[in-house]
Short mmCIF file of C-alpha atoms and ligand atoms in Angstrom, two decimals:
data_model
loop_
_atom_site.label_atom_id
_atom_site.label_comp_id
_atom_site.label_asym_id
_atom_site.label_seq_id
_atom_site.Cartn_x
_atom_site.Cartn_y
_atom_site.Cartn_z
CA MET A 638 15.72 -21.30 -3.04
CA ILE A 639 14.54 -18.35 -0.42
CA GLU A 640 15.84 -18.42 1.89
CA PHE A 641 15.08 -15.87 5.69
CA GLU A 642 16.98 -15.43 8.29
CA ASP A 643 16.32 -14.63 12.34
CA ILE A 644 13.67 -11.55 10.72
CA HIS A 645 12.20 -9.05 13.25
CA LYS A 646 9.27 -6.56 12.06
CA ALA A 647 7.66 -4.35 14.79
CA PHE A 648 5.33 -1.57 13.69
CA GLY A 649 5.59 0.81 15.62
CA ALA A 650 5.45 -0.80 19.21
CA GLN A 651 3.21 -3.80 17.49
CA LYS A 652 5.47 -6.17 16.86
CA VAL A 653 4.43 -8.64 14.11
CA LEU A 654 7.43 -10.83 13.18
CA ASP A 655 10.23 -12.18 16.22
CA GLY A 656 12.77 -13.95 14.74
CA VAL A 657 11.48 -15.92 11.63
CA SER A 658 13.78 -18.04 10.07
CA LEU A 659 12.78 -20.14 6.96
CA THR A 660 14.20 -21.84 3.62
CA VAL A 661 12.33 -22.30 0.45
CA SER A 662 14.32 -24.84 -1.79
CA GLN A 663 13.91 -25.00 -6.25
CA GLY A 664 10.80 -25.50 -7.62
CA ARG A 665 9.29 -26.46 -4.20
CA ILE A 666 5.54 -24.66 -2.85
CA VAL A 667 5.67 -23.81 0.59
CA TYR A 668 2.32 -22.55 2.51
CA ILE A 669 2.75 -19.94 4.80
CA ILE A 670 -0.65 -20.47 7.24
CA GLY A 671 -1.63 -18.93 10.99
CA LYS A 672 -4.40 -16.82 12.37
CA SER A 673 -5.37 -13.57 10.45
CA GLY A 674 -2.82 -10.53 12.17
CA ALA A 675 -0.36 -13.44 12.78
CA GLY A 676 2.04 -11.89 9.68
CA LYS A 677 1.94 -14.11 7.12
CA SER A 678 1.60 -11.24 4.33
CA VAL A 679 4.15 -8.70 5.78
CA LEU A 680 6.50 -11.76 5.92
CA VAL A 681 6.12 -12.61 2.15
CA LYS A 682 6.31 -8.76 1.03
CA HIS A 683 10.14 -9.05 1.91
CA LEU A 684 10.60 -11.24 -0.73
CA VAL A 685 10.13 -8.85 -2.95
CA GLY A 686 11.52 -5.33 -0.75
CA LEU A 687 7.59 -4.09 -0.43
CA VAL A 688 8.50 -4.14 3.50
CA ARG A 689 11.78 -4.12 5.09
CA GLN A 690 12.61 -6.15 7.99
CA ASP A 691 14.36 -4.59 11.17
CA SER A 692 17.20 -7.46 10.66
CA GLY A 693 17.76 -10.04 9.79
CA ARG A 694 19.11 -11.89 6.42
CA ILE A 695 16.77 -12.37 3.41
CA ARG A 696 19.19 -14.20 0.47
CA PHE A 697 17.63 -14.56 -2.84
CA GLU A 698 18.64 -17.53 -4.90
CA GLY A 699 21.83 -17.29 -3.18
CA GLU A 700 22.43 -13.39 -3.65
CA ASP A 701 21.89 -11.52 -0.30
CA ILE A 702 19.77 -9.12 -0.52
CA THR A 703 19.02 -7.56 2.45
CA HIS A 704 20.07 -4.39 1.60
CA PHE A 705 19.06 -3.68 -1.85
CA THR A 706 17.21 -0.86 -2.74
CA GLU A 707 14.53 -0.07 -4.54
CA ARG A 708 15.87 -0.18 -7.54
CA ASP A 709 17.33 -3.30 -6.77
CA PHE A 710 14.33 -5.24 -5.97
CA PHE A 711 13.31 -3.58 -9.29
CA GLY A 712 15.52 -6.86 -11.07
CA LEU A 713 14.06 -8.82 -8.44
CA ARG A 714 10.26 -8.42 -9.50
CA ARG A 715 11.19 -9.57 -12.75
CA ARG A 716 12.19 -13.03 -11.37
CA CYS A 717 9.44 -12.88 -8.87
CA ALA A 718 5.87 -12.16 -9.20
CA MET A 719 3.61 -11.47 -6.49
CA VAL A 720 -0.46 -12.04 -6.45
CA PHE A 721 -1.63 -9.72 -3.38
CA GLN A 722 -4.09 -10.50 -1.28
CA HIS A 723 -6.98 -8.19 -2.27
CA SER A 724 -6.27 -8.59 -6.19
CA THR A 725 -5.97 -5.02 -6.29
CA LEU A 726 -5.85 -4.15 -10.12
CA PHE A 727 -5.11 -1.14 -11.05
CA ASP A 728 -8.75 0.89 -10.64
CA SER A 729 -8.14 3.32 -13.52
CA MET A 730 -7.04 1.45 -15.96
CA THR A 731 -9.26 -1.70 -18.05
CA LEU A 732 -8.22 -4.89 -17.31
CA VAL A 733 -5.67 -5.13 -20.50
CA GLU A 734 -4.11 -2.42 -19.97
CA ASN A 735 -3.52 -3.99 -15.62
CA VAL A 736 -1.97 -7.01 -17.31
CA ALA A 737 -0.03 -4.67 -20.23
CA LEU A 738 1.76 -2.60 -17.77
CA PRO A 739 4.55 -5.30 -16.16
CA ILE A 740 5.17 -5.63 -20.13
CA ARG A 741 5.60 -2.32 -20.73
CA ARG A 742 7.36 -1.32 -17.46
CA HIS A 743 9.44 -4.57 -17.10
CA LEU A 744 10.65 -5.26 -20.47
CA GLY A 745 10.20 -1.68 -22.28
CA ALA A 746 7.44 -3.18 -25.34
CA THR A 747 5.50 0.20 -26.48
CA GLN A 748 2.46 -0.10 -25.45
CA ARG A 749 0.97 -0.94 -28.32
CA GLU A 750 2.94 -4.51 -28.34
CA ALA A 751 2.32 -4.41 -24.71
CA LEU A 752 -1.50 -4.68 -25.28
CA GLU A 753 -1.39 -7.25 -28.16
CA GLN A 754 0.24 -9.68 -25.24
CA ALA A 755 -1.82 -8.61 -22.56
CA ARG A 756 -4.92 -9.59 -25.31
CA GLU A 757 -3.78 -13.41 -25.51
CA LYS A 758 -2.23 -13.74 -21.67
CA LEU A 759 -6.35 -13.04 -21.43
CA ALA A 760 -7.37 -15.01 -23.70
CA LEU A 761 -5.32 -18.02 -22.05
CA VAL A 762 -7.70 -18.16 -19.06
CA ASP A 763 -10.74 -17.28 -21.15
CA MET A 764 -11.01 -13.96 -20.29
CA ALA A 765 -10.65 -11.72 -23.88
CA ALA A 766 -14.14 -11.12 -24.01
CA LEU A 767 -14.04 -9.05 -20.75
CA SER A 768 -10.91 -7.20 -21.72
CA ASP A 769 -11.50 -3.79 -21.64
CA ARG A 770 -13.64 -3.69 -18.67
CA LEU A 771 -12.84 -2.32 -15.34
CA PRO A 772 -12.20 -3.97 -12.38
CA ALA A 773 -15.09 -2.47 -10.72
CA GLU A 774 -17.06 -3.53 -13.44
CA VAL A 775 -16.02 -7.66 -12.44
CA GLY A 776 -16.50 -9.17 -10.19
CA ASP A 777 -14.08 -11.27 -7.61
CA GLY A 778 -13.55 -13.78 -9.11
CA LEU A 779 -12.84 -12.51 -11.86
CA ARG A 780 -10.46 -9.87 -10.45
CA LYS A 781 -9.02 -12.65 -8.82
CA ARG A 782 -8.67 -14.33 -12.22
CA VAL A 783 -6.88 -11.30 -14.19
CA ALA A 784 -4.35 -10.56 -10.87
CA ILE A 785 -2.64 -14.16 -11.76
CA ALA A 786 -2.30 -13.24 -14.97
CA ARG A 787 -1.05 -9.76 -14.57
CA ALA A 788 1.32 -11.88 -12.39
CA LEU A 789 2.18 -14.69 -14.68
CA THR A 790 2.94 -12.76 -17.88
CA LEU A 791 6.93 -12.48 -17.43
CA THR A 792 6.49 -15.78 -16.87
CA PRO A 793 8.95 -15.42 -13.19
CA ARG A 794 10.33 -18.29 -11.86
CA TYR A 795 9.09 -17.30 -8.43
CA MET A 796 5.46 -16.42 -7.25
CA VAL A 797 4.05 -15.11 -3.83
CA PHE A 798 0.47 -15.71 -3.85
CA ASP A 799 -1.04 -13.96 -0.25
CA GLU A 800 -5.06 -16.06 -0.74
CA PRO A 801 -5.20 -16.76 -4.10
CA THR A 802 -8.11 -18.79 -3.61
CA THR A 803 -9.83 -16.63 -0.25
CA GLY A 804 -13.35 -15.43 -2.44
CA LEU A 805 -12.70 -17.91 -5.35
CA ASP A 806 -15.97 -20.15 -6.00
CA PRO A 807 -14.79 -24.36 -4.97
CA VAL A 808 -14.74 -24.97 -8.83
CA ASN A 809 -12.15 -21.85 -9.65
CA ALA A 810 -10.55 -22.33 -6.01
CA VAL A 811 -9.43 -25.82 -7.71
CA ARG A 812 -8.51 -24.39 -10.55
CA VAL A 813 -5.93 -22.40 -8.77
CA ASP A 814 -4.57 -24.99 -6.72
CA ARG A 815 -3.57 -26.68 -9.72
CA LEU A 816 -2.51 -23.67 -11.82
CA ILE A 817 0.10 -23.00 -8.46
CA ARG A 818 1.11 -27.47 -8.35
CA ASP A 819 1.40 -27.18 -12.18
CA LEU A 820 4.24 -24.50 -12.48
CA SER A 821 5.59 -26.07 -9.71
CA ASP A 822 5.56 -29.50 -11.34
CA ARG A 823 6.57 -28.73 -15.21
CA THR A 824 8.28 -25.79 -15.40
CA GLY A 825 9.80 -25.48 -11.94
CA VAL A 826 8.93 -22.47 -10.59
CA THR A 827 9.49 -21.67 -6.37
CA SER A 828 6.01 -20.48 -4.68
CA VAL A 829 5.47 -18.91 -1.57
CA VAL A 830 1.67 -19.22 -0.80
CA VAL A 831 -0.40 -17.25 2.27
CA SER A 832 -3.60 -19.10 2.51
CA HIS A 833 -6.02 -20.31 5.09
CA ASP A 834 -8.26 -22.41 2.88
CA LEU A 835 -7.15 -26.23 4.32
CA ARG A 836 -8.73 -28.03 1.37
CA SER A 837 -6.01 -25.82 -1.05
CA ILE A 838 -3.05 -26.28 1.76
CA PHE A 839 -3.06 -30.57 2.50
CA GLY A 840 -3.65 -30.62 -1.07
CA VAL A 841 -0.55 -28.83 -2.49
CA ALA A 842 1.83 -28.17 0.20
CA ASP A 843 5.11 -29.09 0.04
CA ARG A 844 5.89 -27.88 3.57
CA ILE A 845 3.55 -25.67 5.53
CA VAL A 846 4.86 -23.36 7.71
CA MET A 847 2.86 -22.41 11.23
CA LEU A 848 3.73 -18.03 12.59
CA TYR A 849 2.14 -17.80 15.69
CA GLN A 850 3.47 -14.91 17.82
CA GLY A 851 5.74 -13.14 15.31
CA LYS A 852 7.54 -16.92 15.81
CA VAL A 853 8.26 -20.06 13.60
CA LEU A 854 5.24 -22.80 16.00
CA LEU A 855 5.52 -26.01 12.68
CA ASP A 856 7.79 -26.36 9.72
CA GLY A 857 6.66 -29.77 8.06
CA THR A 858 4.90 -31.61 5.79
CA PRO A 859 1.49 -31.75 5.70
CA ALA A 860 1.57 -35.36 7.02
CA GLU A 861 3.74 -33.83 9.94
CA PHE A 862 0.67 -31.06 11.03
CA ARG A 863 -2.23 -33.60 10.19
CA THR A 864 -0.34 -35.53 12.93
CA SER A 865 1.74 -32.83 15.40
CA HIS A 866 1.02 -32.96 18.82
CA ASP A 867 0.94 -29.54 18.90
CA PRO A 868 -1.96 -27.92 20.44
CA VAL A 869 -2.33 -24.99 19.07
CA VAL A 870 -1.44 -26.70 15.39
CA ARG A 871 -3.64 -29.46 16.26
CA GLN A 872 -6.55 -26.13 16.75
CA PHE A 873 -6.01 -24.50 13.44
CA VAL A 874 -6.01 -27.53 11.51
CA THR A 875 -9.21 -28.70 13.26
CA GLY A 876 -10.62 -24.83 13.12
CA ALA A 877 -11.85 -25.76 16.79
CA VAL A 878 -12.86 -22.75 18.20
CA GLU A 879 -12.17 -24.07 21.67
CA GLY A 880 -8.08 -24.33 22.17
CA PRO A 881 -5.19 -22.51 23.73
CA MET A 882 -5.04 -20.31 20.31
CA ALA A 883 -4.46 -16.65 21.22
CA LEU A 884 -6.77 -14.09 20.08
CA MET B 1307 7.34 21.65 19.95
CA SER B 1308 5.94 18.47 18.44
CA ALA B 1309 4.51 20.89 15.59
CA LEU B 1310 7.61 21.86 15.28
CA ARG B 1311 8.89 18.61 14.72
CA PHE B 1312 6.14 17.67 12.73
CA ALA B 1313 6.83 19.95 10.00
CA TRP B 1314 10.05 20.14 10.37
CA ASP B 1315 9.33 16.24 9.25
CA GLU B 1316 7.21 16.92 6.69
CA ALA B 1317 9.52 19.32 5.06
CA ARG B 1318 11.92 17.02 5.07
CA GLY B 1319 9.59 14.18 3.01
CA VAL B 1320 8.79 17.03 0.68
CA ALA B 1321 12.53 17.79 -0.02
CA ARG B 1322 13.63 14.21 -1.13
CA LEU B 1323 10.63 13.66 -2.78
CA LEU B 1324 11.24 16.82 -4.49
CA ALA B 1325 15.15 14.88 -5.17
CA ASP B 1326 13.70 11.78 -5.71
CA THR B 1327 10.76 13.78 -8.35
CA ALA B 1328 13.72 15.33 -10.25
CA GLN B 1329 16.40 12.85 -10.90
CA ALA B 1330 13.23 10.83 -12.25
CA LEU B 1331 12.71 13.22 -14.87
CA LEU B 1332 16.50 13.13 -15.56
CA ARG B 1333 15.76 9.83 -15.86
CA ALA B 1334 13.33 9.51 -18.69
CA ARG B 1335 9.93 11.74 -19.35
CA PRO B 1336 6.86 10.55 -18.50
CA PRO B 1337 4.89 11.05 -22.40
CA ALA B 1338 3.84 13.90 -23.22
CA ALA B 1339 -0.06 13.63 -23.78
CA VAL B 1340 -0.15 11.63 -19.74
CA VAL B 1341 1.17 15.52 -18.75
CA TRP B 1342 -0.72 17.42 -21.04
CA ALA B 1343 -3.97 15.25 -20.18
CA GLN B 1344 -2.80 15.70 -15.97
CA ALA B 1345 -2.11 19.67 -16.89
CA PHE B 1346 -5.60 20.21 -18.46
CA ASP B 1347 -7.32 18.28 -15.90
CA VAL B 1348 -5.36 20.45 -13.41
CA GLY B 1349 -6.70 23.78 -15.76
CA ASN B 1350 -9.96 22.53 -16.22
CA ARG B 1351 -10.30 21.64 -12.78
CA SER B 1352 -10.02 25.23 -10.80
CA VAL B 1353 -9.89 27.55 -13.77
CA PHE B 1354 -13.74 28.21 -12.80
CA PHE B 1355 -13.13 28.86 -9.21
CA ILE B 1356 -9.93 30.91 -9.85
CA LEU B 1357 -12.15 32.78 -11.90
CA VAL B 1358 -14.03 33.46 -9.64
CA THR B 1359 -12.32 34.12 -6.26
CA LEU B 1360 -9.79 35.63 -8.15
CA GLY B 1361 -12.59 37.91 -9.97
CA PHE B 1362 -14.14 39.12 -6.18
CA LEU B 1363 -10.64 39.90 -4.23
CA GLY B 1364 -9.37 41.70 -7.51
CA ALA B 1365 -12.22 43.48 -7.27
CA ILE B 1366 -12.11 43.88 -2.92
CA LEU B 1367 -8.84 45.38 -3.69
CA ASN B 1368 -8.94 47.73 -6.22
CA PHE B 1369 -12.09 48.70 -3.81
CA GLN B 1370 -10.54 48.85 -0.77
CA THR B 1371 -7.73 51.46 -2.72
CA GLY B 1372 -9.39 53.44 -4.20
CA PHE B 1373 -11.26 53.65 -0.76
CA GLN B 1374 -8.12 55.10 0.57
CA ALA B 1375 -6.99 56.67 -2.55
CA GLN B 1376 -9.58 58.81 -2.30
CA ARG B 1377 -9.70 59.53 1.12
CA ILE B 1378 -6.06 60.77 1.57
CA PHE B 1379 -5.54 62.02 -2.16
CA GLY B 1380 -8.61 62.40 -3.12
CA ASP B 1381 -7.89 61.09 -6.15
CA THR B 1382 -8.83 57.54 -7.87
CA SER B 1383 -6.73 57.93 -11.22
CA LEU B 1384 -3.59 55.63 -10.22
CA ILE B 1385 -5.29 52.95 -8.70
CA GLY B 1386 -5.09 50.40 -11.62
CA ALA B 1387 -1.73 51.60 -12.42
CA ALA B 1388 -1.26 50.81 -8.83
CA THR B 1389 -3.00 47.92 -8.05
CA LEU B 1390 -1.31 45.13 -10.64
CA PRO B 1391 2.55 45.04 -10.23
CA ILE B 1392 0.70 44.19 -6.31
CA LEU B 1393 -1.25 41.50 -8.75
CA VAL B 1394 1.42 40.65 -10.84
CA ARG B 1395 3.86 40.30 -8.55
CA GLN B 1396 1.36 39.14 -5.47
CA LEU B 1397 -1.64 38.51 -5.05
CA GLY B 1398 -2.01 36.59 -8.18
CA PRO B 1399 0.82 34.11 -7.72
CA THR B 1400 -0.42 33.39 -3.91
CA LEU B 1401 -3.76 33.23 -4.86
CA VAL B 1402 -4.07 30.96 -7.24
CA GLY B 1403 -1.28 29.12 -5.59
CA LEU B 1404 -3.81 28.30 -2.41
CA MET B 1405 -6.80 27.85 -4.72
CA VAL B 1406 -4.96 24.93 -6.77
CA ALA B 1407 -3.71 23.35 -3.35
CA ILE B 1408 -7.33 23.13 -2.44
CA ARG B 1409 -9.24 22.41 -5.80
CA VAL B 1410 -6.12 20.10 -7.11
CA GLY B 1411 -3.50 19.42 -4.51
CA THR B 1412 -6.68 17.61 -2.29
CA GLY B 1413 -7.47 15.13 -6.12
CA ILE B 1414 -3.91 14.55 -5.45
CA ALA B 1415 -3.78 13.48 -1.94
CA ALA B 1416 -6.99 11.37 -2.02
CA GLU B 1417 -6.39 9.16 -5.52
CA ILE B 1418 -2.76 8.39 -4.48
CA GLY B 1419 -3.63 7.96 -0.78
CA SER B 1420 -6.27 5.59 -1.80
CA MET B 1421 -3.72 4.09 -4.17
CA VAL B 1422 -1.67 3.69 -1.44
CA VAL B 1423 -3.65 1.64 1.46
CA THR B 1424 -5.43 -0.66 -1.12
CA GLU B 1425 -2.14 -1.38 -1.94
CA GLN B 1426 -2.00 -0.38 -5.51
CA VAL B 1427 1.00 1.62 -5.12
CA ASP B 1428 2.47 -1.68 -3.99
CA ALA B 1429 1.61 -3.57 -6.96
CA LEU B 1430 2.87 -0.57 -8.82
CA ARG B 1431 5.82 -1.44 -8.03
CA MET B 1432 5.43 -4.93 -8.06
CA CYS B 1433 4.74 -4.07 -12.31
CA GLY B 1434 8.06 -1.90 -11.89
CA ALA B 1435 6.48 1.13 -12.16
CA GLY B 1436 7.45 2.80 -9.12
CA PRO B 1437 4.67 5.88 -7.16
CA VAL B 1438 7.20 8.96 -8.46
CA ASP B 1439 7.87 7.96 -11.79
CA TYR B 1440 3.87 6.86 -12.80
CA LEU B 1441 2.47 9.45 -10.31
CA VAL B 1442 4.23 11.93 -9.23
CA LYS B 1443 6.46 12.69 -12.20
CA PRO B 1444 3.59 13.95 -14.16
CA ARG B 1445 1.32 15.28 -12.49
CA VAL B 1446 4.05 18.28 -10.51
CA LEU B 1447 5.11 18.52 -14.73
CA ALA B 1448 1.73 18.82 -15.01
CA GLY B 1449 0.98 21.77 -12.26
CA LEU B 1450 4.44 23.38 -13.84
CA ILE B 1451 2.58 23.89 -16.81
CA ALA B 1452 -1.07 24.37 -15.87
CA VAL B 1453 0.04 26.48 -12.49
CA PRO B 1454 1.67 29.18 -14.95
CA ALA B 1455 -0.91 29.79 -17.14
CA LEU B 1456 -3.76 30.35 -14.58
CA TRP B 1457 -1.24 32.25 -13.16
CA VAL B 1458 -2.27 34.71 -16.12
CA ILE B 1459 -5.53 34.16 -16.01
CA GLY B 1460 -6.07 34.56 -12.77
CA THR B 1461 -4.08 37.58 -11.79
CA GLY B 1462 -6.54 38.89 -15.66
CA ALA B 1463 -9.80 38.14 -13.92
CA ALA B 1464 -8.39 40.68 -11.27
CA TRP B 1465 -7.59 43.25 -12.46
CA MET B 1466 -10.56 42.71 -14.52
CA ALA B 1467 -12.55 42.85 -11.96
CA GLY B 1468 -11.15 45.91 -10.06
CA LEU B 1469 -12.13 47.67 -13.32
CA TRP B 1470 -15.70 47.09 -13.34
CA VAL B 1471 -16.01 48.07 -9.99
CA THR B 1472 -13.79 51.58 -10.03
CA HIS B 1473 -15.59 52.31 -12.68
CA LEU B 1474 -19.27 51.83 -10.67
CA ALA B 1475 -18.11 52.89 -7.80
CA PHE B 1476 -15.67 56.13 -8.15
CA GLN B 1477 -16.77 56.89 -11.94
CA THR B 1478 -12.75 55.70 -12.67
CA ASN B 1479 -12.48 55.83 -16.79
CA PRO B 1480 -11.10 52.36 -17.49
CA ALA B 1481 -8.95 53.98 -20.15
CA THR B 1482 -6.94 55.99 -16.72
CA TYR B 1483 -7.57 52.57 -14.85
CA VAL B 1484 -5.78 50.45 -17.72
CA ASN B 1485 -2.56 52.12 -16.98
CA LEU B 1486 0.89 49.38 -17.05
CA ASP B 1487 3.24 52.35 -16.02
CA LEU B 1488 4.18 51.20 -12.23
CA THR B 1489 4.66 47.30 -13.71
CA ARG B 1490 8.43 46.52 -14.23
CA GLY B 1491 9.76 42.90 -15.80
CA ALA B 1492 11.08 42.31 -12.31
CA ASP B 1493 7.60 42.37 -10.97
CA ILE B 1494 6.21 39.95 -14.16
CA ALA B 1495 9.50 37.75 -12.84
CA GLU B 1496 8.35 37.82 -9.30
CA GLY B 1497 5.06 36.50 -10.23
CA LEU B 1498 5.99 33.64 -12.96
CA PHE B 1499 8.66 32.85 -10.74
CA LYS B 1500 6.23 32.46 -8.03
CA ALA B 1501 3.53 30.43 -10.15
CA VAL B 1502 6.75 28.41 -11.44
CA VAL B 1503 8.01 27.36 -7.80
CA PHE B 1504 4.44 26.40 -6.11
CA GLY B 1505 3.27 24.52 -9.84
CA ILE B 1506 5.57 21.94 -9.25
CA LEU B 1507 5.87 22.10 -5.08
CA ILE B 1508 1.98 21.79 -4.73
CA PRO B 1509 1.53 18.65 -6.56
CA VAL B 1510 5.12 17.04 -4.42
CA ILE B 1511 3.38 18.24 -0.87
CA ALA B 1512 -0.17 16.48 -2.87
CA ALA B 1513 2.14 12.93 -3.50
CA HIS B 1514 3.96 13.05 -0.18
CA SER B 1515 1.03 13.62 1.99
CA GLY B 1516 -0.89 10.99 -0.25
CA LEU B 1517 2.17 8.76 0.04
CA GLN B 1518 2.08 8.56 3.98
CA ALA B 1519 -0.83 7.56 3.97
CA ARG B 1520 -2.15 4.60 6.36
CA GLY B 1521 -4.44 3.23 7.44
CA GLY B 1522 -7.83 2.89 5.24
CA SER B 1523 -11.03 5.14 4.49
CA GLU B 1524 -9.91 7.70 7.71
CA GLY B 1525 -6.44 7.40 6.37
CA VAL B 1526 -7.43 8.81 2.56
CA GLY B 1527 -8.96 11.55 4.98
CA ARG B 1528 -5.91 12.71 7.01
CA ALA B 1529 -3.77 12.80 4.41
CA THR B 1530 -6.36 14.89 2.24
CA THR B 1531 -6.49 17.41 5.19
CA GLN B 1532 -3.07 17.30 5.40
CA ALA B 1533 -2.65 18.01 2.33
CA VAL B 1534 -4.26 21.28 1.45
CA VAL B 1535 -2.74 22.33 5.13
CA SER B 1536 0.33 22.44 4.03
CA ALA B 1537 0.43 23.09 0.62
CA SER B 1538 -0.88 26.07 1.22
CA LEU B 1539 1.18 27.02 4.17
CA ALA B 1540 4.28 26.66 1.92
CA VAL B 1541 2.67 29.00 -0.78
CA ILE B 1542 2.63 32.05 2.32
CA VAL B 1543 5.50 31.56 3.63
CA LEU B 1544 7.83 31.08 0.23
CA ASP B 1545 5.26 34.23 -0.70
CA LEU B 1546 7.47 35.89 1.92
CA LEU B 1547 10.79 34.99 0.86
CA ILE B 1548 10.61 35.13 -2.48
CA GLY B 1549 9.53 38.38 -2.06
CA ALA B 1550 11.76 39.14 0.28
CA VAL B 1551 15.04 38.11 -1.93
CA ALA B 1552 12.70 39.53 -4.91
CA PHE B 1553 12.98 42.93 -3.05
CA GLY B 1554 16.83 42.71 -2.25
CA LEU B 1555 17.75 41.22 -5.72
CA ARG B 1556 16.05 44.45 -7.07
CA GLY B 1557 17.92 47.06 -4.72
CA GLY B 1558 14.96 48.14 -2.89
CA ALA B 1559 11.31 49.48 -4.49
CA GLY B 1560 13.12 52.07 -6.97
CA ALA B 1561 13.71 49.40 -9.42
N1 LIG C 2171 2.43 -0.86 6.53
C1 LIG C 2171 1.90 -1.25 7.73
N2 LIG C 2171 1.72 -0.42 8.84
C2 LIG C 2171 1.11 -0.83 10.49
N3 LIG C 2171 0.94 -1.81 10.63
C3 LIG C 2171 1.19 -3.29 9.76
C4 LIG C 2171 1.42 -2.62 8.31
N4 LIG C 2171 1.45 -4.19 7.54
C5 LIG C 2171 0.80 -4.88 8.70
N5 LIG C 2171 0.68 -4.36 9.88
C6 LIG C 2171 -0.13 -5.26 10.81
O1 LIG C 2171 0.58 -5.83 10.87
C7 LIG C 2171 -0.45 -7.52 11.29
C8 LIG C 2171 -0.15 -8.60 11.01
O2 LIG C 2171 -0.23 -8.45 9.44
P1 LIG C 2171 -0.52 -9.10 7.94
O3 LIG C 2171 -1.14 -8.36 6.72
O4 LIG C 2171 0.83 -9.24 7.68
O5 LIG C 2171 -1.32 -10.43 9.00
P2 LIG C 2171 -1.79 -11.55 7.81
O6 LIG C 2171 -1.26 -13.14 8.96
O7 LIG C 2171 -1.35 -11.33 6.71
O8 LIG C 2171 -3.29 -11.49 8.51
P3 LIG C 2171 -4.56 -12.20 7.08
O9 LIG C 2171 -5.11 -13.21 7.39
O10 LIG C 2171 -6.40 -11.04 7.60
O11 LIG C 2171 -4.48 -11.43 5.75
C9 LIG C 2171 -1.01 -6.39 11.90
O12 LIG C 2171 -1.90 -6.48 13.19
C10 LIG C 2171 -1.24 -5.16 10.61
O13 LIG C 2171 -2.57 -3.79 11.42
MG1 LIG C 2172 -2.47 -11.56 4.54
#
């Protein structure tokens, strides 16, 4: 279980999160939605300690992680992996070395063992032939697949996906959606997913949380979102250009 | 006032990163192969640059010293003996430090800075590899190895250029020029100490600037400039401070 309680975060004078609370139950998939710049990425990064709150509390599996140090987060990041918005592979390492890094660092494996395991992981996502390429030598979609493979190498119990389907073709987007659903249904992984992709939001989410102007505007099931009468929610869900949503 | 404030914050940030790096080094040493590769990279990137700049500056120093000596004493036979200790303990380490700050500090700041703004550093942290462990530590060890080596090379190049120029300008006999009588163990110790300090500090300052990078490529550019400015200033200020302390320890110019 993940609990955010009244999280405030500002960068300089810019308030990004202005009292956000939300709870993610075990094994569930929660989607975080909101317009660009709403603070979705900032919010999810709090969970793994990449961004630290100005005030508020965060609990992870019942443990208060609000004041965790960077070293404390080290262990947490083994249990909770993250796929970054822009895939974010290490551009000086080949794809297989990218996947091997968490195996080596988190599990203390030797470079050879780690590379061997990483090759197997890449074979699972049909990327064995490309494993010695550099990230710059493959397309966006493939990079995203490698980033997901890297995040899943340690079979984490929790996953943060930041826009996992953005930039993927429809077929691969559906694959990723299915993967997220399967992780939850088959192995009980708890996922927090940031997305703009209405198809995957309504196809996969157990719950949806919409951020607006630094606060949670609506927290509910997909059905509740579809039937909401809130004009901002309606505008987002229908993708209308005209509406009350502030730019 | 704000510039002072900035310098103070910068110095504190660098001191913290230095302490973190030392702590990380005590926990675990990075693989030797990585350190050597980085050290060679530092050396290769700057050795030509250092040979040229230190060569010219050594020629200039000896030429101007000889010029003054000839005016005042009408004798240039002690130029080589007189300039070697200055090169060894002061100009050698400082000029090498400045050149490494320019040539290598910028590279470190740009590399780490672009990894920060593209979130690669965050991704490293997610993979269990902190930036200090993974990026700063090997570069500091590499600097620690490479800068003293470059100090020897650069000082040698400067002094040899002096031999050539004094021979051309004042017909000084090379055998007279090569005179180690005025160079003491303490001069060598001071020069080596400075080279070691700069070798550690330049990568730390550059990495600190890189880690502070914010925004896009503009932020990387700013971090890179910041790295050269801070590292060069640190080299010059420490040159004076270490020189003064060494002078005190030696009990003046006699020793
Ligand atoms: N490290 C940072 N320093 C300063 N400002 C930041 C930082 N990270 C994020 N911001 C700012 O916080 C705001 C929210 O950013 P965030 O990346 O969370 O948006 P988002 O909801 O993920 O948007 P998108 O859909 O475009 O990814 C933005 O205005 C961004 O400029
Ligand atoms: Mg985002």
